[in-house]
């Protein structure tokens, strides 16, 4: 049986595991119960796909969305792995083919939606199919208080007990509370072997901007990335449609996506996004876990996400191929009020609401951060980052700050003197001395705080209040139309026991400079990358698969920069496994190097490996000795398959060589071959 490194190279096309993968693969392959928390884009899928090839029987993969399963099955089949999915989107012919492969014992991975577990016959079918491992993707869906809860995930623990097989659970976002729920519901409270891998995604550039004409900001961000696939997340269904229309009017291919659409229309958007280069999808969070496209180059939030976990998961859909990708999140006071009210008006118990406010606070702290955003983000997940990351907007351009203690005290005083009964707009009128009808009706023009804030403009005060809410010094009260009330955290500032610094660039609401896109390759290699993408697009259309199933952007980038000239060179490109080298290697090599020399299939199987070099040396030695050392003997040669077996087995003596070649060939070539093998 092949070992893990060989399968990694030959099937998946990688020379080495990513950090943390090998330990998880070994544990899953050995049949241990495993909980692995890995960053999005960190290679979770490989951690159950590769063990499935090492273990007997079928690996059952429970996955939350049909699009996700369909993409992974297509990718596995392209790599030569027998995989199938049973979903409601299957045609009758596809379902029959999966059943036939299961009955014949040919299937290695079976993908199943959790809803299918509700069927009484499913468990019997799985027991008869020889399932030897259950892999649960997006395991945080089992958490009843999580943002992606799927009730049918609660059936997985029962299935594990019934089949009596090991279970491996994978997720990118699980705080301590969610981890406890996963252990309770999937593993019956018996702690599995846990792997917590780093949350850092160094290829993602992080950026936040205060809202200042959000449509203009999103259009500018997209314009600087024209031709690149991206996602824009919006807080409402209506906004997805209006913003998608604005992007189309600006010359972008853009589609909207939300839960109110017809299922067939949603599938159409999913399919187009998977197969088309450069498409933008403007979506609610309904466009979520099913997105498995590795070459999404940017993700923008037109509205603030619900929590820091939601933010991390949503930006994590960019750059899964490891190539550079960018993110932008817009936020403003209305976002904060909306998110606070959603928490306060929900049905969760008080302790859950407190925890949700804490998660929102963490995200707001990230939005209002004054130093490296990556440090702040990783700190929330319990990690330290040495030094500034150099990959966020605050590292690119450190913000200017100032002592905002006096301004915050004035704002707090205005709220307290008006009974904490008004929103920011009325409080700002009081602070800047704007004698509106509402101010006069309530006699607020006579307050000591009336006009004390004339040193700042209305826009500057709006930014102060946003930062106050972002620091959780004041919260809107949903039962009193968003009236701001002071939290305990503000009291030390009000009493003069603490100070606070604010960002001057935020206060001044300076117009953001037009965002600059990061090129995937240098100007020198850009034409070659474009040519390789064109070849990929043609092959994908012919095979009717998404372009990234042929090769992801990262592989094409490496080809464009390395310029392989032979199939051996091509096999050394990350992501080019044996199956894909055989299927597509020549097509891409022709784009780079022109005409490609023929290579025997037995030799091609060794391409890019040390054994390939050995094969060539053995072949050259055989040619030299074809008529014996004196050139007078009858012609004799080994087949390419025999030479490949010698190169792979590396026999150490004449007898071992003879078992591969036979006595006659061992006598003719043995001494020379053993000399080559011993060098």
mmCIF file of C-alpha atoms in Angstrom, residues 70 85-99:
data_model
loop_
_atom_site.group_PDB
_atom_site.id
_atom_site.type_symbol
_atom_site.label_atom_id
_atom_site.label_comp_id
_atom_site.label_asym_id
_atom_site.label_seq_id
_atom_site.Cartn_x
_atom_site.Cartn_y
_atom_site.Cartn_z
ATOM 1 C CA UNK A 70 -19.953 18.734 -5.858
ATOM 2 C CA UNK A 85 -21.959 12.287 -3.634
ATOM 3 C CA UNK A 86 -25.571 11.497 -2.818
ATOM 4 C CA UNK A 87 -27.441 14.793 -2.893
ATOM 5 C CA UNK A 88 -30.814 16.122 -3.938
ATOM 6 C CA UNK A 89 -29.118 17.781 -6.931
ATOM 7 C CA UNK A 90 -28.050 14.445 -8.451
ATOM 8 C CA UNK A 91 -29.596 13.228 -11.662
ATOM 9 C CA UNK A 92 -31.022 9.670 -11.476
ATOM 10 C CA UNK A 93 -28.060 8.516 -13.564
ATOM 11 C CA UNK A 94 -25.559 10.091 -11.154
ATOM 12 C CA UNK A 95 -27.246 8.479 -8.152
ATOM 13 C CA UNK A 96 -27.286 5.066 -9.885
ATOM 14 C CA UNK A 97 -23.575 5.403 -10.672
ATOM 15 C CA UNK A 98 -22.780 6.134 -7.008
ATOM 16 C CA UNK A 99 -24.832 3.116 -5.853
#
